[in-house]
PDB file of C-alpha atoms in Angstrom:
ATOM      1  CA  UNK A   1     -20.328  -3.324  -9.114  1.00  0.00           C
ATOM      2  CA  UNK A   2     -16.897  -4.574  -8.797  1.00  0.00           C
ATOM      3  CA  UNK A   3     -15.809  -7.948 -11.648  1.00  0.00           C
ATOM      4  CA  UNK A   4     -15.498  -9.992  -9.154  1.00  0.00           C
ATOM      5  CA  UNK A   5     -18.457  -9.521  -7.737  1.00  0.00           C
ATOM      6  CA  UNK A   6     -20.528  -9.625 -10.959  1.00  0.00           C
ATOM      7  CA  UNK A   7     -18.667 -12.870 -11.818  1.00  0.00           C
ATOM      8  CA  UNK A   8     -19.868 -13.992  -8.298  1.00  0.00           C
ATOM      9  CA  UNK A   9     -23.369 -13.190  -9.280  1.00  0.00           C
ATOM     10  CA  UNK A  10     -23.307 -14.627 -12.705  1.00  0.00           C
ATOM     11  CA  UNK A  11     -22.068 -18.156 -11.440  1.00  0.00           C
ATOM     12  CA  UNK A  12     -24.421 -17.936  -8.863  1.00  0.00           C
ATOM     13  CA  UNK A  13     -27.156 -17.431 -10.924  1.00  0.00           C
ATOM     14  CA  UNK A  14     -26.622 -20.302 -13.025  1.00  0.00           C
ATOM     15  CA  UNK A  15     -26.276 -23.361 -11.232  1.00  0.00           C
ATOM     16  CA  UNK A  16     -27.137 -25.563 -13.335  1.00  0.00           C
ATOM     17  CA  UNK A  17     -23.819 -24.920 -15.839  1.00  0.00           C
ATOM     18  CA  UNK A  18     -21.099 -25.727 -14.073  1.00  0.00           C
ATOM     19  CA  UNK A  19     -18.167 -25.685 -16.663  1.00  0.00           C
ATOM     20  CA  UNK A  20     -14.618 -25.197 -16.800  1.00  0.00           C
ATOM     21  CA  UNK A  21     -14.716 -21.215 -18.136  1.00  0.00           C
ATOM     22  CA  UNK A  22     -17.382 -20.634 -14.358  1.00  0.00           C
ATOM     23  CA  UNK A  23     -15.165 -22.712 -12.104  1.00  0.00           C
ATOM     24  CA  UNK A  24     -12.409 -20.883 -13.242  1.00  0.00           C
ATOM     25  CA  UNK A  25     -14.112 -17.592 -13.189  1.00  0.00           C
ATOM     26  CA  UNK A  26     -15.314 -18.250  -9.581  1.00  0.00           C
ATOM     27  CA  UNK A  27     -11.294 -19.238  -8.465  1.00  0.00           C
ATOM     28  CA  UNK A  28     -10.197 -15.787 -10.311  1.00  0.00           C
ATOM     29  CA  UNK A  29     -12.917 -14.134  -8.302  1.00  0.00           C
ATOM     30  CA  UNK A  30     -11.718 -15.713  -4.806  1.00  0.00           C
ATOM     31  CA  UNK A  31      -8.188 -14.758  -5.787  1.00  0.00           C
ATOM     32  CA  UNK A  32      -9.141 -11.227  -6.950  1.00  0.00           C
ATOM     33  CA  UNK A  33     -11.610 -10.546  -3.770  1.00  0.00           C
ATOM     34  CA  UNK A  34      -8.721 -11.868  -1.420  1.00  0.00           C
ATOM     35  CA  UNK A  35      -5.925  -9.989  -2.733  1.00  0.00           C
ATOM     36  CA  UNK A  36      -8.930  -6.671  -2.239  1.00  0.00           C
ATOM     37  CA  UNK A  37      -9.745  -8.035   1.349  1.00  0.00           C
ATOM     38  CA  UNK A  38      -5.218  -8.577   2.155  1.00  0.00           C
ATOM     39  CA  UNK A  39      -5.176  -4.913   0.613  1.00  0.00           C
ATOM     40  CA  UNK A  40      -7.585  -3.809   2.506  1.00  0.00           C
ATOM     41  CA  UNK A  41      -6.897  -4.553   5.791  1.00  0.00           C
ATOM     42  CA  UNK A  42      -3.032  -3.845   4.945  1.00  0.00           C
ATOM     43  CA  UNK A  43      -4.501  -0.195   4.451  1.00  0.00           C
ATOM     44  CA  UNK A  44      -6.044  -0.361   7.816  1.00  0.00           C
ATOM     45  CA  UNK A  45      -3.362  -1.923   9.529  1.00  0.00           C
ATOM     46  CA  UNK A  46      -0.727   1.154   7.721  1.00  0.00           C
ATOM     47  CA  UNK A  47      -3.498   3.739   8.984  1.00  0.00           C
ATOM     48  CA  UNK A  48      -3.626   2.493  11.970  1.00  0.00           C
ATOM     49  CA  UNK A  49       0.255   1.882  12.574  1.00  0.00           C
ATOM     50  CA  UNK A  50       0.784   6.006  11.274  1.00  0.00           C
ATOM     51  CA  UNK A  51      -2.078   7.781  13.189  1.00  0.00           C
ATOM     52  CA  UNK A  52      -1.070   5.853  16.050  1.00  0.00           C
ATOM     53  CA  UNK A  53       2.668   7.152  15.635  1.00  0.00           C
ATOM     54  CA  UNK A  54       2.495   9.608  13.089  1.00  0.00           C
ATOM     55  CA  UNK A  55       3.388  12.378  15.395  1.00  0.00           C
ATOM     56  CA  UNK A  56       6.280  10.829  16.928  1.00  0.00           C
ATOM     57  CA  UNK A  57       7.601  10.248  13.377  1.00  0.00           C
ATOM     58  CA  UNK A  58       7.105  13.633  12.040  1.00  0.00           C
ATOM     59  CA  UNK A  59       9.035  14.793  14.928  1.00  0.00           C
ATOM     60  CA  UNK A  60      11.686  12.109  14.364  1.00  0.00           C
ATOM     61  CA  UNK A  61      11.792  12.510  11.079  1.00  0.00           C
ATOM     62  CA  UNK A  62      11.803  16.609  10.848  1.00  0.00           C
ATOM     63  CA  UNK A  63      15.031  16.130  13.182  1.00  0.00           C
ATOM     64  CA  UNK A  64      17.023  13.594  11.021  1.00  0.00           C
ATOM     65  CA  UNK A  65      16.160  15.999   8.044  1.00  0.00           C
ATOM     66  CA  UNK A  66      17.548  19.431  10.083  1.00  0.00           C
ATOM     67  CA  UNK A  67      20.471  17.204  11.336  1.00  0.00           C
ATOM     68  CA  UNK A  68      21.277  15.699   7.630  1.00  0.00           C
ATOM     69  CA  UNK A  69      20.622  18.991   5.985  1.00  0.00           C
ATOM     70  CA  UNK A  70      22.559  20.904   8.366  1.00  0.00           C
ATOM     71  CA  UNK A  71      25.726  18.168   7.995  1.00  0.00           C
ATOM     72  CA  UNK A  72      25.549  18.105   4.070  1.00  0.00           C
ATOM     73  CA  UNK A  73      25.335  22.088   4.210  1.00  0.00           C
ATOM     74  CA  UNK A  74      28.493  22.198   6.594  1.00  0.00           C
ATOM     75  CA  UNK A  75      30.404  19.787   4.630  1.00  0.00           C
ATOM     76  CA  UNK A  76      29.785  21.805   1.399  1.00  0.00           C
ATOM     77  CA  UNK A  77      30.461  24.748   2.249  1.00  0.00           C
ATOM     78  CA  UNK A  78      33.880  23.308   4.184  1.00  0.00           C
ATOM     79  CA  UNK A  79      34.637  21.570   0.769  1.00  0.00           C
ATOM     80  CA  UNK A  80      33.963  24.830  -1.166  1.00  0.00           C
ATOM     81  CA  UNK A  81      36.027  26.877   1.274  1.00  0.00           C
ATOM     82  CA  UNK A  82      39.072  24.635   0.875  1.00  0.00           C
ATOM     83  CA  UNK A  83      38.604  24.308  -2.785  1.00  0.00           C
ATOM     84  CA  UNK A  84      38.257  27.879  -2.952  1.00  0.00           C
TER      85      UNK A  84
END
């Protein structure tokens, strides 16, 4: 069981003492379960966004990496013929 839900359970489970130390417990909770629920559907929304285009970009991206590799060979091997 995740903190924040045990802290959810314990301040539910006592009603009757509501103090400072459960209020604030409860807020951290809120905080800590919607930062979770913002990561969680950032996750989904990343998933989503690269199976959706995750072929186009490995296609994209596997031709900017033959075309960059291919210019930095070129120009080293240019610089290392005119050095040499």
């Amino acid at each position: 069981m995740p903190p924040c839900v045990h802290s959810w359970v314990v301040f539910l489970a006592t009603p009757g003492a509501v103090s400072l130390p459960s209020v604030l417990a409860s807020l951290a909770s809120i905080y800590s379960f919607s930062l979770w629920l913002y990561f969680a559907l950032f996750s989904y929304e990343c998933y989503q966004h690269f199976h959706l285009f995750s072929v186009k970009h490995a296609c994209r991206h596997s031709r900017t990496r033959v075309h960059t590799h291919t210019h930095t060979h070129t120009h080293t091997h240019t610089h290392t013929h005119t050095l040499g």
